[in-house]
Amino acid sequence: MNQTNDPLMTVVSAYASVFEDLATVATGRARRGPQGTVLAISGAPVASLNAIISPGAEPSAEEIMALAATETPWELPWSIQVRGVPSPLVAQAAAGHGLTQFTRQPLMVRHSSQGLPEEPVVDGLRVRVVPVDELDLYARTVADGFGTPHEVFQALTDPNLVKIDGLAFYLAELDGVPVGTGMTAVSGDMAGIFNITTLPDHRRRGYGRAITVEMVRAGFAAGAGTAYLYASEMGEPVYRSIGFRTEEYLTVITAPS
């Protein structure tokens, strides 16, 4: 299947490029295979953030294995990420590295032709772009939102991240107190949405939806025609209410937890 017959390859390629850019800044450990498969090592102790990502609908097991071999032995948790159901060859390659746990994540897409999502009315909530001197606050809030130790997202405190074109970090605040986060990566026609969190004591009040809407509107204002994200099971209905639709699934292959 070529890219002309595979419109989602552009979306997944943009997703892979975000990881490549972040890894290039954080650790310098990023490379790309001849067929477009990306290896990106962020340095964070999270498997999904140290990944080999294949944007093609028919991933090359040989290219995945070649990239995996360049990092052997892997000192960090890592993952192989492919579209749809992994082929037996890809599954075999992953198993050879001890990666046998499969998790599906829905790829959700929204187009600017649907119009802008309406701005939600959430009393007192302010969603703003984070300046470089507040990246530490942002990273700590992301960690709290995901319920992980702060050091997990230490890579997001690197001031060089703001040099990546199209990357923006968002905090949602009530009376100046952070209650949620988000991140956008705009490149050409694509606006990727990441790190949507709401702190545990502030959930089910519409804050996550408000953050997402703000980032979608910002991405379209910056010239993107397509917004995309990979959703959690909890988040999928929220994104659907904004106009996102599930187009396919990403399979993330990791070592058993």
mmCIF file of C-alpha atoms in Angstrom:
data_model
loop_
_atom_site.group_PDB
_atom_site.id
_atom_site.type_symbol
_atom_site.label_atom_id
_atom_site.label_comp_id
_atom_site.label_asym_id
_atom_site.label_seq_id
_atom_site.Cartn_x
_atom_site.Cartn_y
_atom_site.Cartn_z
ATOM 1 C CA MET A 1 0.000 0.000 0.000
ATOM 2 C CA ASN A 2 1.506 3.348 -1.008
ATOM 3 C CA GLN A 3 0.984 6.663 0.743
ATOM 4 C CA THR A 4 -1.549 7.815 -1.885
ATOM 5 C CA ASN A 5 -3.810 4.921 -0.911
ATOM 6 C CA ASP A 6 -2.978 5.268 2.774
ATOM 7 C CA PRO A 7 -3.971 8.733 4.033
ATOM 8 C CA LEU A 8 -3.303 7.765 7.644
ATOM 9 C CA MET A 9 0.389 7.230 6.936
ATOM 10 C CA THR A 10 0.815 11.016 6.947
ATOM 11 C CA VAL A 11 -0.767 11.163 10.389
ATOM 12 C CA VAL A 12 1.311 8.352 11.875
ATOM 13 C CA SER A 13 4.468 9.738 10.256
ATOM 14 C CA ALA A 14 3.808 13.058 11.990
ATOM 15 C CA TYR A 15 3.326 11.194 15.284
ATOM 16 C CA ALA A 16 6.640 9.362 14.826
ATOM 17 C CA SER A 17 8.408 12.609 13.970
ATOM 18 C CA VAL A 18 7.301 14.156 17.276
ATOM 19 C CA PHE A 19 9.029 11.334 19.166
ATOM 20 C CA GLU A 20 12.078 11.704 16.933
ATOM 21 C CA ASP A 21 12.310 15.443 17.631
ATOM 22 C CA LEU A 22 11.881 15.016 21.392
ATOM 23 C CA ALA A 23 14.525 12.281 21.538
ATOM 24 C CA THR A 24 16.953 14.318 19.447
ATOM 25 C CA VAL A 25 16.757 17.141 21.996
ATOM 26 C CA ALA A 26 16.580 14.999 25.138
ATOM 27 C CA THR A 27 19.274 12.407 24.435
ATOM 28 C CA GLY A 28 20.468 12.716 20.840
ATOM 29 C CA ARG A 29 19.430 9.088 20.376
ATOM 30 C CA ALA A 30 17.137 9.105 17.373
ATOM 31 C CA ARG A 31 17.495 7.542 13.972
ATOM 32 C CA ARG A 32 15.336 6.603 11.017
ATOM 33 C CA GLY A 33 15.389 3.540 8.796
ATOM 34 C CA PRO A 34 15.269 3.717 4.990
ATOM 35 C CA GLN A 35 11.561 2.831 4.992
ATOM 36 C CA GLY A 36 10.695 5.536 7.522
ATOM 37 C CA THR A 37 10.677 3.523 10.745
ATOM 38 C CA VAL A 38 11.776 5.743 13.636
ATOM 39 C CA LEU A 39 13.807 4.846 16.704
ATOM 40 C CA ALA A 40 13.482 7.459 19.447
ATOM 41 C CA ILE A 41 14.970 7.194 22.951
ATOM 42 C CA SER A 42 13.715 9.915 25.297
ATOM 43 C CA GLY A 43 15.586 8.597 28.321
ATOM 44 C CA ALA A 44 12.414 8.457 30.423
ATOM 45 C CA PRO A 45 11.814 5.200 32.330
ATOM 46 C CA VAL A 46 8.584 4.546 30.387
ATOM 47 C CA ALA A 47 8.341 1.982 27.592
ATOM 48 C CA SER A 48 6.081 4.083 25.378
ATOM 49 C CA LEU A 49 8.588 6.967 25.418
ATOM 50 C CA ASN A 50 11.499 4.851 24.155
ATOM 51 C CA ALA A 51 10.146 3.401 20.975
ATOM 52 C CA ILE A 52 10.555 2.001 17.526
ATOM 53 C CA ILE A 53 7.609 3.363 15.553
ATOM 54 C CA SER A 54 6.636 2.177 12.089
ATOM 55 C CA PRO A 55 4.322 4.594 10.234
ATOM 56 C CA GLY A 56 3.625 2.202 7.352
ATOM 57 C CA ALA A 57 0.549 -0.006 7.201
ATOM 58 C CA GLU A 58 2.822 -2.986 6.506
ATOM 59 C CA PRO A 59 5.796 -2.622 8.879
ATOM 60 C CA SER A 60 9.136 -4.115 7.945
ATOM 61 C CA ALA A 61 10.182 -6.625 10.583
ATOM 62 C CA GLU A 62 13.723 -6.473 9.174
ATOM 63 C CA GLU A 63 13.942 -2.722 9.644
ATOM 64 C CA ILE A 64 12.503 -2.962 13.151
ATOM 65 C CA MET A 65 15.033 -5.646 14.071
ATOM 66 C CA ALA A 66 17.906 -3.633 12.595
ATOM 67 C CA LEU A 67 16.980 -0.556 14.624
ATOM 68 C CA ALA A 68 16.465 -2.630 17.767
ATOM 69 C CA ALA A 69 19.927 -4.115 17.356
ATOM 70 C CA THR A 70 21.532 -0.668 17.448
ATOM 71 C CA GLU A 71 20.378 -0.235 21.065
ATOM 72 C CA THR A 72 21.136 -3.733 22.354
ATOM 73 C CA PRO A 73 21.281 -4.136 25.287
ATOM 74 C CA TRP A 74 18.352 -1.853 26.103
ATOM 75 C CA GLU A 75 18.916 -0.247 29.497
ATOM 76 C CA LEU A 76 15.466 1.395 29.547
ATOM 77 C CA PRO A 77 11.931 0.046 29.179
ATOM 78 C CA TRP A 78 10.997 0.300 25.504
ATOM 79 C CA SER A 79 8.336 -0.550 22.971
ATOM 80 C CA ILE A 80 7.659 -1.374 19.361
ATOM 81 C CA GLN A 81 4.683 0.533 17.953
ATOM 82 C CA VAL A 82 2.923 -0.535 14.771
ATOM 83 C CA ARG A 83 -0.399 0.140 13.112
ATOM 84 C CA GLY A 84 -3.184 -2.409 13.353
ATOM 85 C CA VAL A 85 -2.489 -6.052 14.129
ATOM 86 C CA PRO A 86 1.234 -6.898 14.100
ATOM 87 C CA SER A 87 2.283 -9.452 11.510
ATOM 88 C CA PRO A 88 3.705 -12.756 12.772
ATOM 89 C CA LEU A 89 7.185 -11.575 11.743
ATOM 90 C CA VAL A 90 6.874 -8.346 13.743
ATOM 91 C CA ALA A 91 5.488 -10.234 16.748
ATOM 92 C CA GLN A 92 8.357 -12.712 16.485
ATOM 93 C CA ALA A 93 10.915 -9.907 16.305
ATOM 94 C CA ALA A 94 9.396 -8.274 19.377
ATOM 95 C CA ALA A 95 9.295 -11.541 21.299
ATOM 96 C CA GLY A 96 12.984 -12.027 20.555
ATOM 97 C CA HIS A 97 13.589 -8.966 22.720
ATOM 98 C CA GLY A 98 11.151 -10.033 25.445
ATOM 99 C CA LEU A 99 8.344 -7.775 24.234
ATOM 100 C CA THR A 100 5.210 -9.896 24.385
ATOM 101 C CA GLN A 101 2.522 -7.632 25.854
ATOM 102 C CA PHE A 102 0.181 -5.998 23.310
ATOM 103 C CA THR A 103 -1.855 -2.854 24.033
ATOM 104 C CA ARG A 104 -4.203 -1.180 21.543
ATOM 105 C CA GLN A 105 -4.618 2.592 21.381
ATOM 106 C CA PRO A 106 -7.229 4.206 19.111
ATOM 107 C CA LEU A 107 -5.965 6.773 16.617
ATOM 108 C CA MET A 108 -8.545 9.554 16.593
ATOM 109 C CA VAL A 109 -8.675 12.269 13.932
ATOM 110 C CA ARG A 110 -10.571 15.543 13.507
ATOM 111 C CA HIS A 111 -10.488 17.737 10.397
ATOM 112 C CA SER A 112 -10.706 21.507 10.173
ATOM 113 C CA SER A 113 -13.439 21.084 7.545
ATOM 114 C CA GLN A 114 -15.717 20.131 10.448
ATOM 115 C CA GLY A 115 -15.338 23.687 11.734
ATOM 116 C CA LEU A 116 -13.912 24.813 15.046
ATOM 117 C CA PRO A 117 -15.145 23.051 18.173
ATOM 118 C CA GLU A 118 -17.138 25.357 20.399
ATOM 119 C CA GLU A 119 -15.238 26.837 23.304
ATOM 120 C CA PRO A 120 -16.603 25.237 26.482
ATOM 121 C CA VAL A 121 -17.705 27.439 29.330
ATOM 122 C CA VAL A 122 -15.830 26.249 32.407
ATOM 123 C CA ASP A 123 -15.989 28.818 35.182
ATOM 124 C CA GLY A 124 -12.599 30.088 36.268
ATOM 125 C CA LEU A 125 -10.519 27.767 34.073
ATOM 126 C CA ARG A 126 -7.600 29.304 32.205
ATOM 127 C CA VAL A 127 -5.626 27.360 29.603
ATOM 128 C CA ARG A 128 -2.313 28.955 28.687
ATOM 129 C CA VAL A 129 0.935 28.221 26.873
ATOM 130 C CA VAL A 130 3.828 27.533 29.244
ATOM 131 C CA PRO A 131 6.991 29.659 28.893
ATOM 132 C CA VAL A 132 10.399 28.035 29.083
ATOM 133 C CA ASP A 133 10.978 29.048 32.701
ATOM 134 C CA GLU A 134 7.906 27.050 33.791
ATOM 135 C CA LEU A 135 8.713 23.756 32.099
ATOM 136 C CA ASP A 136 9.580 22.218 35.455
ATOM 137 C CA LEU A 137 6.102 23.083 36.755
ATOM 138 C CA TYR A 138 4.618 21.660 33.578
ATOM 139 C CA ALA A 139 6.556 18.378 33.851
ATOM 140 C CA ARG A 140 5.598 17.929 37.509
ATOM 141 C CA THR A 141 1.937 18.558 36.684
ATOM 142 C CA VAL A 142 2.012 16.035 33.832
ATOM 143 C CA ALA A 143 3.501 13.455 36.202
ATOM 144 C CA ASP A 144 0.845 14.167 38.827
ATOM 145 C CA GLY A 145 -1.870 13.885 36.192
ATOM 146 C CA PHE A 146 -0.618 10.486 35.076
ATOM 147 C CA GLY A 147 0.059 9.389 38.655
ATOM 148 C CA THR A 148 3.764 8.735 38.092
ATOM 149 C CA PRO A 149 6.942 9.880 39.886
ATOM 150 C CA HIS A 150 8.141 13.327 38.821
ATOM 151 C CA GLU A 151 11.393 11.987 37.406
ATOM 152 C CA VAL A 152 9.460 10.074 34.738
ATOM 153 C CA PHE A 153 8.851 13.302 32.838
ATOM 154 C CA GLN A 154 12.149 14.995 33.675
ATOM 155 C CA ALA A 155 12.956 15.143 29.953
ATOM 156 C CA LEU A 156 10.172 17.700 29.526
ATOM 157 C CA THR A 157 12.105 20.226 31.610
ATOM 158 C CA ASP A 158 14.811 20.679 28.959
ATOM 159 C CA PRO A 159 14.660 24.328 27.820
ATOM 160 C CA ASN A 160 15.837 23.288 24.356
ATOM 161 C CA LEU A 161 12.416 21.748 23.758
ATOM 162 C CA VAL A 162 10.987 25.182 22.989
ATOM 163 C CA LYS A 163 13.315 25.319 19.974
ATOM 164 C CA ILE A 164 11.334 22.544 18.269
ATOM 165 C CA ASP A 165 9.141 24.214 15.680
ATOM 166 C CA GLY A 166 5.447 23.838 16.362
ATOM 167 C CA LEU A 167 5.790 22.420 19.871
ATOM 168 C CA ALA A 168 3.753 24.071 22.632
ATOM 169 C CA PHE A 169 3.034 23.087 26.234
ATOM 170 C CA TYR A 170 -0.219 23.994 27.979
ATOM 171 C CA LEU A 171 -1.286 24.337 31.602
ATOM 172 C CA ALA A 172 -4.885 24.551 32.729
ATOM 173 C CA GLU A 173 -5.280 26.543 35.948
ATOM 174 C CA LEU A 174 -7.905 27.534 38.461
ATOM 175 C CA ASP A 175 -6.967 30.676 40.358
ATOM 176 C CA GLY A 176 -3.372 30.157 39.289
ATOM 177 C CA VAL A 177 -3.246 26.551 40.532
ATOM 178 C CA PRO A 178 -2.486 23.887 37.865
ATOM 179 C CA VAL A 179 -5.263 21.328 37.354
ATOM 180 C CA GLY A 180 -4.338 19.849 33.970
ATOM 181 C CA THR A 181 -1.962 19.780 31.017
ATOM 182 C CA GLY A 182 -1.653 19.292 27.289
ATOM 183 C CA MET A 183 0.921 19.499 24.510
ATOM 184 C CA THR A 184 0.578 20.223 20.805
ATOM 185 C CA ALA A 185 2.982 19.479 17.977
ATOM 186 C CA VAL A 186 2.038 21.325 14.789
ATOM 187 C CA SER A 187 3.881 20.481 11.592
ATOM 188 C CA GLY A 188 2.476 21.403 8.203
ATOM 189 C CA ASP A 189 -1.069 20.121 7.965
ATOM 190 C CA MET A 190 -0.867 18.063 11.162
ATOM 191 C CA ALA A 191 -1.599 19.039 14.765
ATOM 192 C CA GLY A 192 -0.717 16.296 17.219
ATOM 193 C CA ILE A 193 -2.228 16.415 20.704
ATOM 194 C CA PHE A 194 -0.401 14.806 23.620
ATOM 195 C CA ASN A 195 -0.127 14.738 27.433
ATOM 196 C CA ILE A 196 -3.759 15.554 28.143
ATOM 197 C CA THR A 197 -4.142 15.130 31.892
ATOM 198 C CA THR A 198 -6.385 16.302 34.688
ATOM 199 C CA LEU A 199 -5.219 16.055 38.277
ATOM 200 C CA PRO A 200 -7.141 13.419 40.266
ATOM 201 C CA ASP A 201 -8.977 15.867 42.539
ATOM 202 C CA HIS A 202 -10.274 17.845 39.542
ATOM 203 C CA ARG A 203 -11.650 15.164 37.239
ATOM 204 C CA ARG A 204 -15.148 14.881 35.782
ATOM 205 C CA ARG A 205 -15.579 18.650 35.626
ATOM 206 C CA GLY A 206 -14.936 19.130 31.924
ATOM 207 C CA TYR A 207 -11.354 20.339 32.280
ATOM 208 C CA GLY A 208 -9.807 17.689 30.031
ATOM 209 C CA ARG A 209 -12.327 18.478 27.338
ATOM 210 C CA ALA A 210 -11.666 22.208 27.679
ATOM 211 C CA ILE A 211 -7.899 21.685 27.356
ATOM 212 C CA THR A 212 -8.370 19.545 24.258
ATOM 213 C CA VAL A 213 -10.680 22.057 22.595
ATOM 214 C CA GLU A 214 -8.213 24.875 23.236
ATOM 215 C CA MET A 215 -5.397 22.881 21.637
ATOM 216 C CA VAL A 216 -7.485 21.861 18.622
ATOM 217 C CA ARG A 217 -8.457 25.477 18.021
ATOM 218 C CA ALA A 218 -4.822 26.574 18.401
ATOM 219 C CA GLY A 219 -3.632 23.900 15.978
ATOM 220 C CA PHE A 220 -6.130 24.910 13.324
ATOM 221 C CA ALA A 221 -5.302 28.587 13.873
ATOM 222 C CA ALA A 222 -1.649 27.705 13.202
ATOM 223 C CA GLY A 223 -2.591 26.319 9.802
ATOM 224 C CA ALA A 224 -3.156 22.622 10.466
ATOM 225 C CA GLY A 225 -6.019 20.929 8.679
ATOM 226 C CA THR A 226 -5.988 17.718 10.727
ATOM 227 C CA ALA A 227 -5.787 17.184 14.472
ATOM 228 C CA TYR A 228 -4.880 13.730 15.747
ATOM 229 C CA LEU A 229 -4.319 11.962 19.049
ATOM 230 C CA TYR A 230 -4.011 8.509 20.520
ATOM 231 C CA ALA A 231 -6.687 8.072 23.150
ATOM 232 C CA SER A 232 -6.985 6.162 26.370
ATOM 233 C CA GLU A 233 -10.113 4.130 27.035
ATOM 234 C CA MET A 234 -11.250 6.802 29.496
ATOM 235 C CA GLY A 235 -10.565 9.662 27.105
ATOM 236 C CA GLU A 236 -12.073 8.250 23.913
ATOM 237 C CA PRO A 237 -15.695 9.323 24.643
ATOM 238 C CA VAL A 238 -14.500 12.836 25.553
ATOM 239 C CA TYR A 239 -12.652 13.251 22.277
ATOM 240 C CA ARG A 240 -15.564 11.817 20.335
ATOM 241 C CA SER A 241 -17.796 14.525 21.809
ATOM 242 C CA ILE A 242 -15.433 17.139 20.324
ATOM 243 C CA GLY A 243 -15.682 15.627 16.848
ATOM 244 C CA PHE A 244 -12.759 13.198 16.791
ATOM 245 C CA ARG A 245 -13.360 9.856 15.125
ATOM 246 C CA THR A 246 -11.434 6.620 15.582
ATOM 247 C CA GLU A 247 -9.717 5.741 12.300
ATOM 248 C CA GLU A 248 -7.563 2.767 13.297
ATOM 249 C CA TYR A 249 -5.522 1.387 16.192
ATOM 250 C CA LEU A 250 -1.877 1.512 17.214
ATOM 251 C CA THR A 251 -0.453 -1.609 18.810
ATOM 252 C CA VAL A 252 2.187 -0.915 21.456
ATOM 253 C CA ILE A 253 4.303 -3.993 22.219
ATOM 254 C CA THR A 254 6.140 -3.980 25.547
ATOM 255 C CA ALA A 255 7.671 -6.348 28.050
ATOM 256 C CA PRO A 256 5.113 -7.829 30.466
ATOM 257 C CA SER A 257 4.553 -5.584 33.461
#
